[in-house]
Short mmCIF file of C-alpha atoms in Angstrom, two decimals:
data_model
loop_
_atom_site.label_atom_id
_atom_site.label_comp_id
_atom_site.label_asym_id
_atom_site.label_seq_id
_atom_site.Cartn_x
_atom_site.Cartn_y
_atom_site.Cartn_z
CA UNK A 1 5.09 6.53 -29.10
CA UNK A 2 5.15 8.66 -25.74
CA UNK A 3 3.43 7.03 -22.52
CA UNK A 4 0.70 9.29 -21.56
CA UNK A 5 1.88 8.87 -17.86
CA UNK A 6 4.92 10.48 -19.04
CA UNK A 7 2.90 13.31 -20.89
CA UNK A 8 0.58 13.80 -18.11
CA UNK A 9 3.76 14.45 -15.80
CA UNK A 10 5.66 16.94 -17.88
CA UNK A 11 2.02 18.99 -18.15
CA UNK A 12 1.77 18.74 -14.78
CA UNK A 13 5.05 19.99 -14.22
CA UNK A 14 4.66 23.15 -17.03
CA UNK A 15 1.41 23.62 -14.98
CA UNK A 16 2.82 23.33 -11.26
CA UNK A 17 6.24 25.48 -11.98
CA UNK A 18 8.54 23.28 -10.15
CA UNK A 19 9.11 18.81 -9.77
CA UNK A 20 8.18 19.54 -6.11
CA UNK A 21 4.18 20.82 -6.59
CA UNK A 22 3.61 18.67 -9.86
CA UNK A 23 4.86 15.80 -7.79
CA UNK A 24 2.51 16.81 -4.56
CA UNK A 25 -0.11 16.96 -7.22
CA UNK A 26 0.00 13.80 -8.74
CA UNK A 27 0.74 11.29 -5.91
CA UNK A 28 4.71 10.63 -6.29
CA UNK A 29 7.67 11.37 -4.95
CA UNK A 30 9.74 14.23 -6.72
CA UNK A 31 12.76 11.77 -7.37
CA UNK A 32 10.42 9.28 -8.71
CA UNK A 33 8.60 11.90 -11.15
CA UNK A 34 12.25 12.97 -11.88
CA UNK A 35 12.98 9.45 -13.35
CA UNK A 36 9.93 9.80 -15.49
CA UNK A 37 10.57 13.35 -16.97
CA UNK A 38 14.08 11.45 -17.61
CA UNK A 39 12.56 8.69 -19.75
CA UNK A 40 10.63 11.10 -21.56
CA UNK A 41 13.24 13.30 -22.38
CA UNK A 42 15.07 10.13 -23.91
CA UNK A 43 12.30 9.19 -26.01
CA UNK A 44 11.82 13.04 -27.08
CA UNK A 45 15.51 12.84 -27.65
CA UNK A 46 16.15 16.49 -26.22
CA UNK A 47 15.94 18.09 -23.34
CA UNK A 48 12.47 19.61 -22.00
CA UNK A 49 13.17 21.40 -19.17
CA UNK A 50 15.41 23.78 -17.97
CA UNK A 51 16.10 23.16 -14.04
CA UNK A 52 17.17 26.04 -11.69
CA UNK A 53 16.73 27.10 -7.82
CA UNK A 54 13.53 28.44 -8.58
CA UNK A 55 12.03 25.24 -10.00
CA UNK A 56 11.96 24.58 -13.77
CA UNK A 57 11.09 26.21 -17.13
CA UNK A 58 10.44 24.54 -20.72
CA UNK A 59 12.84 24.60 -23.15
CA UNK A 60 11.28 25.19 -26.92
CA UNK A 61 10.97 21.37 -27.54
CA UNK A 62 8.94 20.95 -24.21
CA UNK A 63 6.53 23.66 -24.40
CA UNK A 64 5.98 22.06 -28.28
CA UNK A 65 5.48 19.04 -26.43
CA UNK A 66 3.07 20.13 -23.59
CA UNK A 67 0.90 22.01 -26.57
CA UNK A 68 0.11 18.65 -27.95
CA UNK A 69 0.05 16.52 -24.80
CA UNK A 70 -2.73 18.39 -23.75
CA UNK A 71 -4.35 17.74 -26.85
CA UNK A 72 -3.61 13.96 -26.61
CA UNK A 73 -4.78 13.59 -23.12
CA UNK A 74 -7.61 15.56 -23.24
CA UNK A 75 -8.38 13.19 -26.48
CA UNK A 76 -7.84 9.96 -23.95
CA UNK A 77 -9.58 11.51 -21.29
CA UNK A 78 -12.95 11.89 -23.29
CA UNK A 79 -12.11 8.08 -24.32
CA UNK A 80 -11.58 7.01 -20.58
CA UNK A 81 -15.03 8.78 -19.82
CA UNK A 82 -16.48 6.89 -22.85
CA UNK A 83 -15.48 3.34 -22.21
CA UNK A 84 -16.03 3.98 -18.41
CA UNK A 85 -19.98 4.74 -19.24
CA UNK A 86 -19.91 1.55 -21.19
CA UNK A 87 -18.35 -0.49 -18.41
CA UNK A 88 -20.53 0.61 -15.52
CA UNK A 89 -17.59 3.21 -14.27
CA UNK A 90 -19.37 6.34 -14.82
CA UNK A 91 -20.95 7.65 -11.18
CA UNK A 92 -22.22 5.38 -8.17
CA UNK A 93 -20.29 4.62 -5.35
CA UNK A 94 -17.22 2.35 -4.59
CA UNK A 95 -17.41 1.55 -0.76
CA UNK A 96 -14.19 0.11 0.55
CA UNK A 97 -12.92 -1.59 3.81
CA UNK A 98 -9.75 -1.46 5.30
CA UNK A 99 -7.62 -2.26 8.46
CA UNK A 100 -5.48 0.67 9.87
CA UNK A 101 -2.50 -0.77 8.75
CA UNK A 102 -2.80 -0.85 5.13
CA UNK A 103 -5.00 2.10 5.33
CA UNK A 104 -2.35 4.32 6.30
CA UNK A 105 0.45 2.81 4.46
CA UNK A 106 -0.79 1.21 1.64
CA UNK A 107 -4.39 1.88 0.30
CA UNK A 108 -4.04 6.22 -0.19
CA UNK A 109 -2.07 5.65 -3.57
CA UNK A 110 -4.63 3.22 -4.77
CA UNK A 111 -7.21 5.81 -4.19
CA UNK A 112 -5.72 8.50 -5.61
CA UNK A 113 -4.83 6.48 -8.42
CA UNK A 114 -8.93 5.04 -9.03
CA UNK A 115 -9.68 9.25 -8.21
CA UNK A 116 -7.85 9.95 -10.84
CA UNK A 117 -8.84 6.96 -13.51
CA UNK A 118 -12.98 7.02 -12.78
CA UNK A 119 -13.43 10.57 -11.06
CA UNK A 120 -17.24 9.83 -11.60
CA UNK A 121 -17.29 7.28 -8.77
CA UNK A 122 -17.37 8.33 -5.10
CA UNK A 123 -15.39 6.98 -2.90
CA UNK A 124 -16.32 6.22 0.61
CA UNK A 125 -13.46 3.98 3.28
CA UNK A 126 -14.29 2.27 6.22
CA UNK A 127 -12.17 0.46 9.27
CA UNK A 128 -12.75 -3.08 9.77
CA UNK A 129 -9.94 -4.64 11.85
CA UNK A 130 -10.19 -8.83 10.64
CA UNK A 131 -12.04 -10.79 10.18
CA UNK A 132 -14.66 -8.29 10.34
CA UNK A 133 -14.14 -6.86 6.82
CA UNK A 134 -14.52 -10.46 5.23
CA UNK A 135 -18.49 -10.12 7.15
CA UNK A 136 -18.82 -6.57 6.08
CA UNK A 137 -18.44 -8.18 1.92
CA UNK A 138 -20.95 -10.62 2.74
CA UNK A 139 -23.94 -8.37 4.00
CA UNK A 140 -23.07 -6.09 1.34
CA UNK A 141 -21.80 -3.15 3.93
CA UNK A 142 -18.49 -2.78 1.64
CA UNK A 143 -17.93 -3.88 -2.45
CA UNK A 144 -14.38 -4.85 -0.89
CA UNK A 145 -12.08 -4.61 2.16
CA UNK A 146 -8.62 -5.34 2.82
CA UNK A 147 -8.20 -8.28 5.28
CA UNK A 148 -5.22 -10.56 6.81
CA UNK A 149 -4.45 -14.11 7.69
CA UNK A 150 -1.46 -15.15 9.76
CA UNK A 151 0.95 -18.23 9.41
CA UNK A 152 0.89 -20.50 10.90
CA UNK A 153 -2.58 -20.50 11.65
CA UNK A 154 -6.04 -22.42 10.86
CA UNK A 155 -7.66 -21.45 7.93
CA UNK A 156 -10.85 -19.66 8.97
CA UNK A 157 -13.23 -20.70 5.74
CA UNK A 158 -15.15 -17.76 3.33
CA UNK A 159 -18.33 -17.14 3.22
CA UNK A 160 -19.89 -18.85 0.00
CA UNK A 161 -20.94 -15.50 -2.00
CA UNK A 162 -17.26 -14.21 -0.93
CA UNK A 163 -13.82 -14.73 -2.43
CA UNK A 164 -10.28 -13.84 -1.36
CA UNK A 165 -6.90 -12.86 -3.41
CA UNK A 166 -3.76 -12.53 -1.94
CA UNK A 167 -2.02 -9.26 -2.83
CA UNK A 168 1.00 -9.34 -0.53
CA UNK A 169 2.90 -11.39 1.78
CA UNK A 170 5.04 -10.33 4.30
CA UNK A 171 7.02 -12.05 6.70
CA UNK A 172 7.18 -11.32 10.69
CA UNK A 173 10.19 -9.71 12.19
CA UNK A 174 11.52 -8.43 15.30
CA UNK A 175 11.20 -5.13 16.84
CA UNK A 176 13.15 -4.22 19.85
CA UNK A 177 14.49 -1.02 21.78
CA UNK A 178 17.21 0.57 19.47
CA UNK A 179 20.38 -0.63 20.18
CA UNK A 180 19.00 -4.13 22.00
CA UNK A 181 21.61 -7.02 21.57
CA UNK A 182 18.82 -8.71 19.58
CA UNK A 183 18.68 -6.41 16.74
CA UNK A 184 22.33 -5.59 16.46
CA UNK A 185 23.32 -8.46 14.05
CA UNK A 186 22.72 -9.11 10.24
CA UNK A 187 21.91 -12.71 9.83
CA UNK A 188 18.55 -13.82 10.68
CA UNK A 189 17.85 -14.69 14.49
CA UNK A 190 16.88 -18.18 15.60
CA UNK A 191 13.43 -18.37 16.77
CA UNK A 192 15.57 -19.41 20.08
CA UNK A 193 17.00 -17.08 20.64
CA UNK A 194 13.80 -14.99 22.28
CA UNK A 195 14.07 -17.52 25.15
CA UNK A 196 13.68 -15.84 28.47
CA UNK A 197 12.80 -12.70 26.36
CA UNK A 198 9.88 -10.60 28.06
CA UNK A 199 6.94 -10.55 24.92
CA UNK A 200 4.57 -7.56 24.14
CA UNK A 201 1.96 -9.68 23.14
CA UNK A 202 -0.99 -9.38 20.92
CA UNK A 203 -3.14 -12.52 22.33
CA UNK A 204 -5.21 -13.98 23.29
CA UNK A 205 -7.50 -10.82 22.24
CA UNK A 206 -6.25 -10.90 18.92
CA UNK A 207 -7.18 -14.05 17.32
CA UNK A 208 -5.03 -13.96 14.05
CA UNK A 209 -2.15 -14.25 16.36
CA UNK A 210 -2.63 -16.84 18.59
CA UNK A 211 -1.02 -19.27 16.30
CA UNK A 212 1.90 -17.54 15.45
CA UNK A 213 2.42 -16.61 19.52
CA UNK A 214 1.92 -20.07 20.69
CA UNK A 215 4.92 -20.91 18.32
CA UNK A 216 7.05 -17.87 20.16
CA UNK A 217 5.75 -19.31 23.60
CA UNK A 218 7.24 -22.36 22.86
CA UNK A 219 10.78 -20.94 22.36
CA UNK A 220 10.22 -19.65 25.79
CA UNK A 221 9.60 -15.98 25.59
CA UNK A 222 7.93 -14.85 28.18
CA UNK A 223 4.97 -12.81 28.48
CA UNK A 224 5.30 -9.10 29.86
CA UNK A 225 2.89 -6.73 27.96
CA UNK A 226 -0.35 -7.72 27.02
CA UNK A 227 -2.66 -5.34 24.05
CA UNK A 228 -5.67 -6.47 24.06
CA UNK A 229 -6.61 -4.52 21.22
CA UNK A 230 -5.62 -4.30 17.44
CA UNK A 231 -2.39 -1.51 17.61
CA UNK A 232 1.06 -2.34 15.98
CA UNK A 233 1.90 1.25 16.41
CA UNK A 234 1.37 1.29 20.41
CA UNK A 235 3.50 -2.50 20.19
CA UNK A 236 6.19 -0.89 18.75
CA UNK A 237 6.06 1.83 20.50
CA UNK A 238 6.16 -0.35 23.89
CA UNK A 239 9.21 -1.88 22.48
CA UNK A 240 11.26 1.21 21.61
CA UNK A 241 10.46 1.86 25.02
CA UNK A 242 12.30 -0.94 26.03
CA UNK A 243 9.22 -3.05 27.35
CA UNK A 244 9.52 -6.33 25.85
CA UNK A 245 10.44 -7.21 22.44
CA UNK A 246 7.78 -8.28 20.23
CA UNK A 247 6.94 -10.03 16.70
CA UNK A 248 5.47 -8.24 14.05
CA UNK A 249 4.57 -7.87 10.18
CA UNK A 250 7.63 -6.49 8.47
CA UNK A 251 5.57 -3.19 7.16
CA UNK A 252 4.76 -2.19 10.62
CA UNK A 253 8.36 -2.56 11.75
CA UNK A 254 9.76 -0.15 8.85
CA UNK A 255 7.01 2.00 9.54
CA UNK A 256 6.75 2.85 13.40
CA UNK A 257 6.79 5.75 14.29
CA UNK A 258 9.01 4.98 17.14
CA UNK A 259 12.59 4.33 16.33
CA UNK A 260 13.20 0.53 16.89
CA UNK A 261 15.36 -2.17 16.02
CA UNK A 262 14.35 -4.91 13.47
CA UNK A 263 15.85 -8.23 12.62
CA UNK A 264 14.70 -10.98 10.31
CA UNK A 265 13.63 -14.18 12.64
CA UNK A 266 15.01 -18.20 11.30
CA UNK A 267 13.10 -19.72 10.18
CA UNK A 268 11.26 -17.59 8.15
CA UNK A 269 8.08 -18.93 8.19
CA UNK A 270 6.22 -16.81 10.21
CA UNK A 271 4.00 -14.74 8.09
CA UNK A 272 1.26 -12.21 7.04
CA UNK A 273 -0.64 -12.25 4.01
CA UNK A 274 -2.91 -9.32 2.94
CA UNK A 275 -5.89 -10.10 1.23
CA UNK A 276 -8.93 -8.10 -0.80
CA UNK A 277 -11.91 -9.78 0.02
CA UNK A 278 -15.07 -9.56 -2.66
CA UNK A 279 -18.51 -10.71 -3.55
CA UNK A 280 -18.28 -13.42 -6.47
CA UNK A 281 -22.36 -13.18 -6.94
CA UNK A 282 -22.88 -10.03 -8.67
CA UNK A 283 -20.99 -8.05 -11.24
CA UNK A 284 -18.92 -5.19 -10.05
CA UNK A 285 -17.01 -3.01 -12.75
CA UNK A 286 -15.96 -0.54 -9.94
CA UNK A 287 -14.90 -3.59 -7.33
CA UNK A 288 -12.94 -5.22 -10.21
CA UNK A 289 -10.59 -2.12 -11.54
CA UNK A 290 -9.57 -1.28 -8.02
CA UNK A 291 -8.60 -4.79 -7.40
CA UNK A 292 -6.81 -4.38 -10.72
CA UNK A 293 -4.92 -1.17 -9.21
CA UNK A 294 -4.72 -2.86 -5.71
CA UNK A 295 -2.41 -5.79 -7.47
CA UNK A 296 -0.05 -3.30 -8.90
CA UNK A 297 0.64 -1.25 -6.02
CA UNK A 298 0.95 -4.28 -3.70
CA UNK A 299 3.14 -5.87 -5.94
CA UNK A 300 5.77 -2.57 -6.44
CA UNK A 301 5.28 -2.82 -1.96
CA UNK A 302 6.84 -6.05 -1.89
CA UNK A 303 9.32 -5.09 -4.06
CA UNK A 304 10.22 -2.52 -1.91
CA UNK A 305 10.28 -4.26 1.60
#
């Protein structure tokens, strides 16, 4: 039995001329479609492609294979459009909320990967920076949005018509100037240590944060830069700079854009967790497979980090 994921690449591939485009066009990486052309070629038991500088050619056995791949996908494809009528995933609208964060980083796969499952559906994406995506679920502005809590902090309670499920938690690190003493070592840095340390600070304007900066303020770090708006990229960005140091989710860190230095903090108890907020009132077939999705490609992200 072939996976149709595996089919779907190897047509796209045939299609495209070359890993590269068919990658571009699906959503992966070109090593990462590699690997699956691999596995396929196992279960096929012989090879399928030909690779050379100008991209790739089938070999007999692949262009056999691609002639009924198409058949078989175009068969599942007419089934997916089927069972998606029957389920309430054929047209209307999916209306999604976000912060900028996950937005950039996170949520485009997920999207491309709902595009591709229930094409019928538009899609529309919004910013709310939390908590207001948990207020823009309960009017019914968004089906679902992407929200955060920080640790240590107070719960902040749900509205009653609207439920949250963690998809990813990440732990706070530290970002400095490359090469700052702070960063150079391996093991993880004692909470401590950041006495005397000038802060790029995200409070008191940022209200997730206040908890875990009253914790940092009471190793003595000391404030120098204060943001008074939601932006991890102009923090770190400040701290490759060499303007403070400051404390931040471990995604943003291995994401600036700015090159910094990051260390793990002891203990490690400082944390984000990442959240889909939706409605629990009404049935949502749309809302509830891109949660689905949202839980696999959160999961493979903490993997990763």
């Amino acid at each position: 039995m072939y996976d149709p994921t595996r089919l779907a690449a190897l047509v796209a591939v045939a299609e495209a001329g070359s890993i590269t485009r068919a990658a571009e066009r699906l959503g992966y990486t070109p090593p990462a479609l590699s690997q699956q052309l691999a596995k396929l070629e196992r279960e096929a038991g012989t090879a399928l492609l030909v690779r050379h500088h100008r991209g790739t050619r089938l070999t007999g056995a692949g262009e056999l294979l691609v002639t009924r791949a198409r058949r078989v996908l175009d068969e599942l494809e007419r089934a997916r459009h089927e069972l998606g009528r029957l389920a309430g995933l054929s047209g209307g609208t999916l209306r999604v909320g976000t912060f900028q964060t996950a937005g950039i980083h996170l949520l485009p796969p997920v999207l491309s990967a709902f595009r591709r499952a229930h094409p019928d559906v538009e899609l529309t994406v919004a910013n709310y920076e939390p908590p207001d995506g948990v207020v823009a679920v309960a009017t019914g502005e968004v089906d679902l949005a992407l929200t955060h809590t920080y640790e240590p902090a107070e719960p902040v309670p749900l509205p009653a018509t609207v439920s949250a499920e963690p998809v990813l938690v990440e732990e706070l690190v530290l970002v400095t100037a490359p090469g700052h003493v702070l960063s150079s070592g391996s093991a993880r840095l004692p909470l401590t240590e950041l006495a005397g340390q000038p802060l790029i600070s995200m409070a008191p304007d940022h209200p997730a944060r206040q908890a875990v900066e009253a914790v940092l303020a009471r190793t003595g770090a000391t404030p120098s830069v204060l943001v008074t708006t939601p932006g991890y990229a102009l923090v770190c960005a400040l701290a490759s700079a060499g303007l403070g140091v400051a404390v931040v989710p471990e995604m943003v860190a291995r994401t600036s854009t700015t090159p910094v230095g990051v260390r793990l903090l002891e203990p490690g108890d400082l944390r984000r967790t990442i959240s889909v907020v939706h409605r629990t009132d009404e049935a949502a077939p749309a809302a509830d497979a891109f949660r689905a999705l949202l839980r696999g490609a959160f999961g493979r992200a903490a993997q990763q980090n």
